[in-house]
XYZ file of C-alpha atoms in Angstrom:
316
model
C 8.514 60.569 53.880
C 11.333 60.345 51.416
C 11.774 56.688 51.751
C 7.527 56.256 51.369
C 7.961 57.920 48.217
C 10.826 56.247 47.094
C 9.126 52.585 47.891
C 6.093 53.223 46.148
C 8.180 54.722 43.168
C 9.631 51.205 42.970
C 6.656 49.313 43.453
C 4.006 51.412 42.411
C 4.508 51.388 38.892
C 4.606 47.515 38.299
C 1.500 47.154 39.854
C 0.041 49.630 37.774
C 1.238 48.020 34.520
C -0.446 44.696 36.092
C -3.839 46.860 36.080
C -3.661 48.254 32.862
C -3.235 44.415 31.186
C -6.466 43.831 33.649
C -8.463 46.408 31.738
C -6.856 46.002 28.569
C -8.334 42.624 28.527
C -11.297 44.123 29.387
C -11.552 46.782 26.962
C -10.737 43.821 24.721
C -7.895 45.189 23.214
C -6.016 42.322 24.728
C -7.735 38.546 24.070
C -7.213 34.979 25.939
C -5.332 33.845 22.561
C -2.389 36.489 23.207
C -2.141 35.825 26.880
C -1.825 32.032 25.866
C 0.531 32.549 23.140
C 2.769 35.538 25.528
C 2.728 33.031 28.656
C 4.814 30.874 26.209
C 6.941 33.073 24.941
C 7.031 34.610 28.675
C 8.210 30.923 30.019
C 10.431 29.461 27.041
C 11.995 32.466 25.604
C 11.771 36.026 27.680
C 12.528 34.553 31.275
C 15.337 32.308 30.403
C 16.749 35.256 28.499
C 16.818 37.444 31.635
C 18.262 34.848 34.165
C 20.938 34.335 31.835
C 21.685 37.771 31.519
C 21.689 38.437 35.349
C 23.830 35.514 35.859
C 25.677 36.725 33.136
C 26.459 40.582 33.878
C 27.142 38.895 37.754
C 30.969 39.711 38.990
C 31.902 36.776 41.203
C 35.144 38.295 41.858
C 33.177 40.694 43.983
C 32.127 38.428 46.203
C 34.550 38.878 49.075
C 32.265 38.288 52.058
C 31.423 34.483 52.583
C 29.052 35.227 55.290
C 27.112 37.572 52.964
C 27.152 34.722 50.267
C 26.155 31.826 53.313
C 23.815 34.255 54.216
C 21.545 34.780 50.770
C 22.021 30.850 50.627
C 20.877 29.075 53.745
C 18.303 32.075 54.266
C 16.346 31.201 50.802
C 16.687 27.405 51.591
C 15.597 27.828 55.107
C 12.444 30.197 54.211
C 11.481 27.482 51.332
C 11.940 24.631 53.610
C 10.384 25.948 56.738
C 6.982 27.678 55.443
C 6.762 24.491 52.299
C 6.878 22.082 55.749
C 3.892 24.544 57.587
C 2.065 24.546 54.105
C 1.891 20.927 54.224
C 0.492 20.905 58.242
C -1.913 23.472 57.942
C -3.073 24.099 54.609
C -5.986 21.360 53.922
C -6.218 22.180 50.080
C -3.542 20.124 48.003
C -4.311 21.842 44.896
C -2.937 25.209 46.169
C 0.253 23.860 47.695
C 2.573 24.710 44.486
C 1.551 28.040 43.734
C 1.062 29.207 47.731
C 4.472 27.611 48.701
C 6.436 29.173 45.251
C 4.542 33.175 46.045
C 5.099 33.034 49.498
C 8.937 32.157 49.092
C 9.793 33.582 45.958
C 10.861 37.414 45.914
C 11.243 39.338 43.149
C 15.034 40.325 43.197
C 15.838 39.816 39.448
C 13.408 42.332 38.535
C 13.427 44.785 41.482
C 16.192 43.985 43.450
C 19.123 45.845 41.926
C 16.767 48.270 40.753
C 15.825 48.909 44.561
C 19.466 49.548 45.850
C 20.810 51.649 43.091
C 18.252 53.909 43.548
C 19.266 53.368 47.385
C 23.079 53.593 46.789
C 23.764 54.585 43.693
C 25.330 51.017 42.284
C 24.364 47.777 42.598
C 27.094 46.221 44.770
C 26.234 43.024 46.632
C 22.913 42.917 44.830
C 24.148 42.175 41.887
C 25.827 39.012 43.396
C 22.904 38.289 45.476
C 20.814 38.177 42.613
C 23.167 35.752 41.193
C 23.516 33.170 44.090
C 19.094 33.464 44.721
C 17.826 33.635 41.172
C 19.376 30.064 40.487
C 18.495 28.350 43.829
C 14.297 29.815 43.799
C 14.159 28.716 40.257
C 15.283 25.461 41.301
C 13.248 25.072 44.052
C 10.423 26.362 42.601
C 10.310 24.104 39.624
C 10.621 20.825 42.345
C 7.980 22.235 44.353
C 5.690 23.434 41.214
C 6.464 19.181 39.723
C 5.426 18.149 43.160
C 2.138 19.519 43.257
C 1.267 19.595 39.445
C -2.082 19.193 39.609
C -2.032 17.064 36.315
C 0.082 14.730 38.284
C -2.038 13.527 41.135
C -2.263 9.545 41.661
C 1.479 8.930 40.724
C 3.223 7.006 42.792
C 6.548 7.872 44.627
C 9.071 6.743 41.754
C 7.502 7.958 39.060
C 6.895 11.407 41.067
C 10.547 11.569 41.394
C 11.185 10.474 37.872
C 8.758 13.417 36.647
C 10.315 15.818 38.773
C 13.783 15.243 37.341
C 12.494 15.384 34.007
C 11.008 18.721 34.573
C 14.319 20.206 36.420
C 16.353 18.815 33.188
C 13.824 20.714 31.095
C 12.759 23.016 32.416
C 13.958 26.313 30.173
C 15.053 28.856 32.781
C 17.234 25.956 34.429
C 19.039 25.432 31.069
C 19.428 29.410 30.836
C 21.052 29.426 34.049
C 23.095 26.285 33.868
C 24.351 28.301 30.427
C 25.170 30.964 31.893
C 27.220 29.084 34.549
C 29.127 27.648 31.835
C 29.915 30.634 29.706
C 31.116 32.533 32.636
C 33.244 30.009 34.623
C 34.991 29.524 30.906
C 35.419 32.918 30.737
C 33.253 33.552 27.393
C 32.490 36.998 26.003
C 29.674 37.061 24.194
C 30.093 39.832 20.863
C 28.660 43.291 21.343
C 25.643 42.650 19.131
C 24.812 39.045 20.923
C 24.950 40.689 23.781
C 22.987 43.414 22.960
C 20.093 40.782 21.355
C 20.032 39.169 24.605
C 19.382 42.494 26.939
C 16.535 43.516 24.600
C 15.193 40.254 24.691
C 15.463 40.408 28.161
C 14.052 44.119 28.306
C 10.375 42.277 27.699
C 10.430 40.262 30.667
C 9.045 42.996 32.902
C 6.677 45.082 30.946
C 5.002 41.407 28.812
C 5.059 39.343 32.265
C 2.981 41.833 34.019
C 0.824 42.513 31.307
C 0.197 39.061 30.725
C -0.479 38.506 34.921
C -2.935 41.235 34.530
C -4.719 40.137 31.352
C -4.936 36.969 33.143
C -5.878 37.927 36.240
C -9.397 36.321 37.526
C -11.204 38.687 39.845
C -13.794 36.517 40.985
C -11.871 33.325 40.957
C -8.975 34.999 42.773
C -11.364 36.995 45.196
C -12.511 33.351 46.085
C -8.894 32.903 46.921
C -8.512 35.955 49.438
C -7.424 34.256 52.501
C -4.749 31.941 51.359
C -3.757 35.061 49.227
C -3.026 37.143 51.910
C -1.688 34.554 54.297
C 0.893 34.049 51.441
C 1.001 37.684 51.682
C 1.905 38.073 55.122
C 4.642 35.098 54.880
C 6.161 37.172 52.364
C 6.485 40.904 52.970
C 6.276 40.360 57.027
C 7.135 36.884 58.497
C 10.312 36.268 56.319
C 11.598 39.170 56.903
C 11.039 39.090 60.827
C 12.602 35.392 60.519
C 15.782 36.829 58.325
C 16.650 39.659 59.219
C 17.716 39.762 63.558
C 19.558 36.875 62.504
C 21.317 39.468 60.341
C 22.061 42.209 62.272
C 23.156 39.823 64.622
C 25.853 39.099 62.375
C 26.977 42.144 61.877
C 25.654 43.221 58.289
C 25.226 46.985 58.024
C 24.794 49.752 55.766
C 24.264 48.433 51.732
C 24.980 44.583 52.452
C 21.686 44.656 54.904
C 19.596 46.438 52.481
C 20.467 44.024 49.958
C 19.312 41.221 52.514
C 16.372 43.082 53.174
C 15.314 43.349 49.780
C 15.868 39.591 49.202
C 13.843 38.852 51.986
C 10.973 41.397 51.683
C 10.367 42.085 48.397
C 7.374 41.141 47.009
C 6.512 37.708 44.737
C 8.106 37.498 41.554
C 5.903 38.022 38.391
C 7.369 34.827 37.195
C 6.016 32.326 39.892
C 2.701 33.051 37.808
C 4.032 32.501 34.149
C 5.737 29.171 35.658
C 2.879 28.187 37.852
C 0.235 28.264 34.863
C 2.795 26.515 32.730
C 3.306 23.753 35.624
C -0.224 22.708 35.908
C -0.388 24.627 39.303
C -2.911 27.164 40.318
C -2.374 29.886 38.163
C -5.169 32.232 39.903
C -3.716 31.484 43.468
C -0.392 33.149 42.009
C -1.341 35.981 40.031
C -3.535 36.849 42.942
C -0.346 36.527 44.956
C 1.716 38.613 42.605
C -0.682 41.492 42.818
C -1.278 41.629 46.540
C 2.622 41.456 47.434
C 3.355 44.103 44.417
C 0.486 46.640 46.369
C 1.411 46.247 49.747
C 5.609 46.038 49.622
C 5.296 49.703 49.144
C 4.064 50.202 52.728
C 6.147 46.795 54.462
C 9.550 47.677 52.686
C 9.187 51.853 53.863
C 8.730 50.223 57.080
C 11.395 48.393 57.630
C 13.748 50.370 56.074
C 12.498 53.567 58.342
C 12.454 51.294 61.390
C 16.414 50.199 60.498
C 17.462 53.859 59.462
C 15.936 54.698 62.986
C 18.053 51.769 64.738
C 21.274 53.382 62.790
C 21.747 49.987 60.577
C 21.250 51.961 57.033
């Protein structure tokens, strides 16, 4: 029971702040101007902010483990790869491709990962650096797979595809934050105490204005006419990634913290900002808010699961 509680205290809350922007819009204290003008700031400012500073704050000289660090990579690259490949067999609808692809694969560790095994732990240990090695690669990915399928794209042909697809990686804001941050910490850069402290306030709003913005946004009828590819995506993400991930870790031997980490990096649900980038992208933006909120609901229940079912098995 203690681990229930504990999921839906980190899960619960951020889909409630999702439902009061949903009836704050409806109350019409919120408008369709502010959610335009806060999905900008959300994308070009807020985000970047963030994955700088979690890139940032990141330790690499904690990262002692290159199996943990193989790990984090080839399992993000492999759960892209494999379920963007099944997308494109089974999934008739081209227009949904970006946004179902990006909210199946794309878990929320900046946001809720650490959060999730300090409250587990008591520090943040291997999250912190798993946080730093994903973040990077799913913003990457996403923003290739989110050019791909930008719906303001179609009839292009194959070179100037590719061509707008590099354009948008070079451009592309939270790429440039984390390509910064890259820089400032392999130099070995301190930033002052009140630069820094601009930055982590900054960052503070990326939480609390992206999920009030998702749920300002959020179409009920347009995304209840999206159920079923919502909770396929759904499924791929709390359930079959995790299946797919995680044997193949135990079976290498990671116990204790460093599998909770990997649990939470391959459980957790959609991040909030595979909405503000798919709007931004020209991608289905009611596909992945309705993605968001599903994931955000129902990790409460998959992640107690699994972490009762591994506690039971005497790996946590």
């Amino acid at each position: 029971m203690s681990e229930f509680i504990f999921s839906l205290n980190a899960t619960l809350p951020v889909f409630f702040v999702m439902v009061l922007g949903y009836v704050l819009m409806q109350k019409g204290f919120l408008t369709q101007e502010f959610t335009r003008v806060a999905d900008k700031l959300v994308f070009q400012v807020v985000l970047p902010t963030l994955f700088f500073k979690n890139v940032y704050d990141a330790d690499f000289k904690e990262i002692v483990d290159p199996r943990f660090m193989l790990f984090c990579v080839f399992g993000t690259l492999i759960s892209y790869g494999l379920f963007w490949l099944l997308t494109v067999i089974f999934m008739q609808d081209r227009s949904l491709w970006g946004s179902f692809i990006q909210g199946s694969c794309r878990s929320n560790v900046a946001i809720l990962g650490v959060a999730f095994i300090q409250n587990m732990y008591g520090n943040a240990g291997p999250a912190a650096i798993m946080v730093a090695l994903v973040v990077p690669m799913a913003n990457i990915l996403s923003v290739i797979i989110l050019s791909v399928y930008d719906n303001e794209a179609k009839g292009q042909s194959r070179k100037e595809l590719m061509r707008t697809t590099c354009l948008n990686i070079c451009k592309n804001p939270l790429i440039l934050a984390l390509l910064l941050a890259l820089v400032v910490s392999g130099v070995g850069l301190r930033l002052p105490t009140m630069v820094y402290k601009t930055v982590s306030n900054v960052a503070a709003l990326a939480t609390p204005l992206s999920l009030l913005v998702l749920g300002a946004s959020f179409g009920g009828k347009e995304a209840l006419a999206k159920l079923r590819p919502t909770m396929v995506a759904t499924v791929i993400r709390l359930v079959l990634i995790p299946a797919l991930l995680m044997p193949v870790a135990i079976a290498m031997g990671f116990r204790g913290q460093e599998l909770a980490t990997l649990l939470i990096m391959a459980g957790a649900p959609t991040a909030v900002s595979s909405y503000i980038m798919a709007k931004n992208m020209n991608n289905d933006g009611a596909l992945a808010s309705s993605i968001v909120a599903s994931t955000t609901l129902f990790a409460s229940v998959s992640l107690t699961l699994f972490i009762f079912a591994f506690k039971v098995l005497g790996y946590l």
